[in-house]
PDB file of C-alpha atoms in Angstrom:
ATOM      1  CA  ARG Q   1      68.508 -60.555 -20.311  1.00  0.00           C
ATOM      2  CA  GLU Q   2      65.196 -58.270 -19.898  1.00  0.00           C
ATOM      3  CA  ILE Q   3      61.574 -58.595 -19.580  1.00  0.00           C
ATOM      4  CA  VAL Q   4      59.583 -57.086 -22.416  1.00  0.00           C
ATOM      5  CA  GLY Q   5      56.237 -57.832 -21.763  1.00  0.00           C
ATOM      6  CA  ILE Q   6      53.866 -57.750 -18.832  1.00  0.00           C
ATOM      7  CA  ASP Q   7      50.297 -57.806 -17.858  1.00  0.00           C
ATOM      8  CA  VAL Q   8      49.866 -58.175 -14.155  1.00  0.00           C
ATOM      9  CA  ALA Q   9      46.437 -59.200 -13.276  1.00  0.00           C
ATOM     10  CA  ARG Q  10      44.306 -60.544 -11.012  1.00  0.00           C
ATOM     11  CA  ARG Q  11      43.889 -63.957 -13.262  1.00  0.00           C
ATOM     12  CA  GLY Q  12      45.863 -65.790 -15.631  1.00  0.00           C
ATOM     13  CA  ARG Q  13      43.545 -65.909 -18.412  1.00  0.00           C
ATOM     14  CA  ALA Q  14      44.334 -65.812 -22.076  1.00  0.00           C
ATOM     15  CA  VAL Q  15      43.593 -62.481 -22.376  1.00  0.00           C
ATOM     16  CA  GLU Q  16      45.902 -61.433 -19.786  1.00  0.00           C
ATOM     17  CA  ALA Q  17      48.518 -63.479 -21.857  1.00  0.00           C
ATOM     18  CA  GLN Q  18      47.958 -61.742 -24.770  1.00  0.00           C
ATOM     19  CA  ARG Q  19      48.014 -58.838 -23.502  1.00  0.00           C
ATOM     20  CA  ALA Q  20      51.286 -59.726 -22.254  1.00  0.00           C
ATOM     21  CA  LEU Q  21      52.173 -60.354 -25.788  1.00  0.00           C
ATOM     22  CA  GLU Q  22      51.399 -57.620 -27.049  1.00  0.00           C
ATOM     23  CA  SER Q  23      53.022 -55.076 -25.063  1.00  0.00           C
ATOM     24  CA  ALA Q  24      55.898 -57.231 -26.084  1.00  0.00           C
ATOM     25  CA  CYS Q  25      55.832 -57.572 -30.004  1.00  0.00           C
ATOM     26  CA  LEU Q  26      55.387 -53.975 -30.066  1.00  0.00           C
ATOM     27  CA  LYS Q  27      58.556 -53.179 -28.138  1.00  0.00           C
ATOM     28  CA  ARG Q  28      60.592 -55.539 -29.583  1.00  0.00           C
ATOM     29  CA  PHE Q  29      60.031 -55.000 -32.733  1.00  0.00           C
ATOM     30  CA  GLY Q  30      57.740 -51.946 -33.002  1.00  0.00           C
ATOM     31  CA  LEU Q  31      54.803 -52.322 -34.360  1.00  0.00           C
ATOM     32  CA  ILE Q  32      52.319 -56.580 -33.774  1.00  0.00           C
ATOM     33  CA  TYR Q  33      53.552 -57.679 -36.027  1.00  0.00           C
ATOM     34  CA  PRO Q  34      56.995 -58.878 -36.657  1.00  0.00           C
ATOM     35  CA  ASN Q  35      57.863 -59.679 -40.463  1.00  0.00           C
ATOM     36  CA  GLY Q  36      61.009 -60.519 -42.201  1.00  0.00           C
ATOM     37  CA  GLU Q  37      62.643 -63.703 -43.317  1.00  0.00           C
ATOM     38  CA  SER Q  38      62.950 -64.913 -39.454  1.00  0.00           C
ATOM     39  CA  ARG Q  39      60.183 -65.545 -36.943  1.00  0.00           C
ATOM     40  CA  PRO Q  40      60.777 -64.590 -33.891  1.00  0.00           C
ATOM     41  CA  VAL Q  41      60.284 -67.751 -30.713  1.00  0.00           C
ATOM     42  CA  LEU Q  42      58.300 -67.963 -28.220  1.00  0.00           C
ATOM     43  CA  ARG Q  43      58.945 -70.388 -25.524  1.00  0.00           C
ATOM     44  CA  SER Q  44      56.025 -71.805 -23.250  1.00  0.00           C
ATOM     45  CA  ASP Q  45      55.098 -74.069 -20.650  1.00  0.00           C
ATOM     46  CA  ASN Q  46      52.098 -76.283 -21.970  1.00  0.00           C
ATOM     47  CA  GLY Q  47      49.758 -74.750 -19.113  1.00  0.00           C
ATOM     48  CA  LYS Q  48      45.958 -73.903 -20.634  1.00  0.00           C
ATOM     49  CA  VAL Q  49      46.718 -69.731 -20.736  1.00  0.00           C
ATOM     50  CA  PHE Q  50      49.591 -69.922 -23.829  1.00  0.00           C
ATOM     51  CA  THR Q  51      47.625 -73.808 -25.693  1.00  0.00           C
ATOM     52  CA  SER Q  52      43.907 -71.730 -25.814  1.00  0.00           C
ATOM     53  CA  LYS Q  53      43.393 -71.220 -29.599  1.00  0.00           C
ATOM     54  CA  SER Q  54      42.806 -67.278 -28.740  1.00  0.00           C
ATOM     55  CA  PHE Q  55      46.546 -67.228 -27.843  1.00  0.00           C
ATOM     56  CA  THR Q  56      47.851 -69.650 -29.955  1.00  0.00           C
ATOM     57  CA  GLY Q  57      45.902 -68.109 -32.597  1.00  0.00           C
ATOM     58  CA  SER Q  58      47.520 -64.147 -31.488  1.00  0.00           C
ATOM     59  CA  CYS Q  59      51.040 -65.648 -31.722  1.00  0.00           C
ATOM     60  CA  LYS Q  60      50.212 -66.856 -35.785  1.00  0.00           C
ATOM     61  CA  GLN Q  61      48.431 -62.996 -36.090  1.00  0.00           C
ATOM     62  CA  TYR Q  62      51.509 -61.151 -34.713  1.00  0.00           C
ATOM     63  CA  GLY Q  63      54.100 -63.948 -36.654  1.00  0.00           C
ATOM     64  CA  LEU Q  64      55.483 -65.975 -33.820  1.00  0.00           C
ATOM     65  CA  THR Q  65      56.767 -69.503 -33.846  1.00  0.00           C
ATOM     66  CA  GLN Q  66      55.071 -71.106 -30.492  1.00  0.00           C
ATOM     67  CA  GLU Q  67      57.589 -73.313 -29.004  1.00  0.00           C
ATOM     68  CA  PHE Q  68      56.263 -76.081 -25.397  1.00  0.00           C
ATOM     69  CA  ILE Q  69      58.190 -77.168 -23.271  1.00  0.00           C
ATOM     70  CA  THR Q  70      58.115 -81.021 -22.218  1.00  0.00           C
ATOM     71  CA  PRO Q  71      55.762 -80.907 -20.009  1.00  0.00           C
ATOM     72  CA  TYR Q  72      56.699 -81.459 -16.090  1.00  0.00           C
ATOM     73  CA  THR Q  73      60.437 -80.376 -16.558  1.00  0.00           C
ATOM     74  CA  PRO Q  74      60.705 -76.327 -16.036  1.00  0.00           C
ATOM     75  CA  GLN Q  75      63.690 -75.898 -16.524  1.00  0.00           C
ATOM     76  CA  GLN Q  76      63.587 -76.133 -19.959  1.00  0.00           C
ATOM     77  CA  ASN Q  77      62.099 -73.020 -18.879  1.00  0.00           C
ATOM     78  CA  GLY Q  78      64.666 -72.006 -16.483  1.00  0.00           C
ATOM     79  CA  LEU Q  79      65.286 -68.138 -17.323  1.00  0.00           C
ATOM     80  CA  ILE Q  80      61.975 -67.328 -16.580  1.00  0.00           C
ATOM     81  CA  GLU Q  81      61.338 -69.590 -14.228  1.00  0.00           C
ATOM     82  CA  ARG Q  82      63.967 -68.109 -12.219  1.00  0.00           C
ATOM     83  CA  PHE Q  83      63.051 -64.954 -13.292  1.00  0.00           C
ATOM     84  CA  PHE Q  84      60.038 -65.453 -10.982  1.00  0.00           C
ATOM     85  CA  ARG Q  85      61.692 -66.871  -7.950  1.00  0.00           C
ATOM     86  CA  SER Q  86      63.832 -63.351  -8.161  1.00  0.00           C
ATOM     87  CA  LEU Q  87      60.488 -61.618  -8.721  1.00  0.00           C
ATOM     88  CA  LYS Q  88      59.057 -63.468  -5.813  1.00  0.00           C
ATOM     89  CA  GLU Q  89      61.225 -63.863  -3.118  1.00  0.00           C
ATOM     90  CA  GLU Q  90      62.113 -60.040  -4.430  1.00  0.00           C
ATOM     91  CA  CYS Q  91      59.502 -57.359  -4.220  1.00  0.00           C
ATOM     92  CA  ILE Q  92      55.808 -59.586  -3.738  1.00  0.00           C
ATOM     93  CA  TRP Q  93      57.101 -61.176  -0.519  1.00  0.00           C
ATOM     94  CA  MET Q  94      58.866 -58.486   1.114  1.00  0.00           C
ATOM     95  CA  THR Q  95      55.054 -56.268   1.078  1.00  0.00           C
ATOM     96  CA  ASN Q  96      52.297 -56.774   2.384  1.00  0.00           C
ATOM     97  CA  PHE Q  97      50.483 -55.068   0.027  1.00  0.00           C
ATOM     98  CA  LYS Q  98      47.260 -52.830   0.803  1.00  0.00           C
ATOM     99  CA  THR Q  99      45.767 -52.668  -2.964  1.00  0.00           C
ATOM    100  CA  PHE Q 100      45.468 -54.847  -5.757  1.00  0.00           C
ATOM    101  CA  ALA Q 101      47.286 -50.751  -7.863  1.00  0.00           C
ATOM    102  CA  GLN Q 102      50.114 -51.050  -5.053  1.00  0.00           C
ATOM    103  CA  ALA Q 103      51.115 -54.646  -5.952  1.00  0.00           C
ATOM    104  CA  ARG Q 104      51.327 -53.706  -9.752  1.00  0.00           C
ATOM    105  CA  GLU Q 105      53.281 -50.722  -9.330  1.00  0.00           C
ATOM    106  CA  ALA Q 106      55.217 -51.976  -7.305  1.00  0.00           C
ATOM    107  CA  ILE Q 107      56.199 -55.146  -9.718  1.00  0.00           C
ATOM    108  CA  GLU Q 108      56.118 -52.763 -12.583  1.00  0.00           C
ATOM    109  CA  THR Q 109      58.701 -51.419 -10.808  1.00  0.00           C
ATOM    110  CA  TRP Q 110      60.678 -54.191  -9.631  1.00  0.00           C
ATOM    111  CA  VAL Q 111      60.382 -55.171 -13.727  1.00  0.00           C
ATOM    112  CA  GLU Q 112      61.824 -52.061 -14.565  1.00  0.00           C
ATOM    113  CA  PHE Q 113      64.772 -52.393 -12.250  1.00  0.00           C
ATOM    114  CA  TYR Q 114      65.387 -56.599 -13.134  1.00  0.00           C
ATOM    115  CA  ASN Q 115      65.723 -55.095 -16.911  1.00  0.00           C
ATOM    116  CA  ALA Q 116      67.907 -52.011 -15.982  1.00  0.00           C
ATOM    117  CA  GLU Q 117      69.887 -52.160 -12.661  1.00  0.00           C
ATOM    118  CA  ARG Q 118      69.727 -55.826 -11.299  1.00  0.00           C
ATOM    119  CA  LEU Q 119      73.199 -58.101 -11.635  1.00  0.00           C
ATOM    120  CA  HIS Q 120      71.957 -60.819 -14.117  1.00  0.00           C
ATOM    121  CA  HIS Q 121      75.042 -63.787 -12.526  1.00  0.00           C
ATOM    122  CA  ILE Q 122      75.813 -65.987 -15.217  1.00  0.00           C
ATOM    123  CA  LEU Q 123      78.300 -69.217 -14.493  1.00  0.00           C
ATOM    124  CA  PRO Q 124      81.645 -68.806 -17.116  1.00  0.00           C
ATOM    125  CA  PRO Q 125      81.926 -71.755 -19.526  1.00  0.00           C
TER     126      PRO Q 125
END
């Protein structure tokens, strides 16, 4: 498991989500507009950020296929839901940040830890 794109922001608008999407495409594909035979799939909930014209347009522009979970079923997006729970429990709720910059740095550092060192428990089949 790896978080490939993140944008720590004060607001949750489409523009912030687009920055994270661009970051992920650059990291994963080495370019913003992936090409090839298979189109990567981006799964998300049905929030306004992900259904906005600007975000869906960016997905098309980047060559991604959007897949939306059934409304009110976060378990269909369990991996990212669990990621955010862990982020809150292990980083955000543990610290009383004095500034937004301090919070951003701590979150970005924790995501690096999550990607490189943190154990990801998977139950055997």
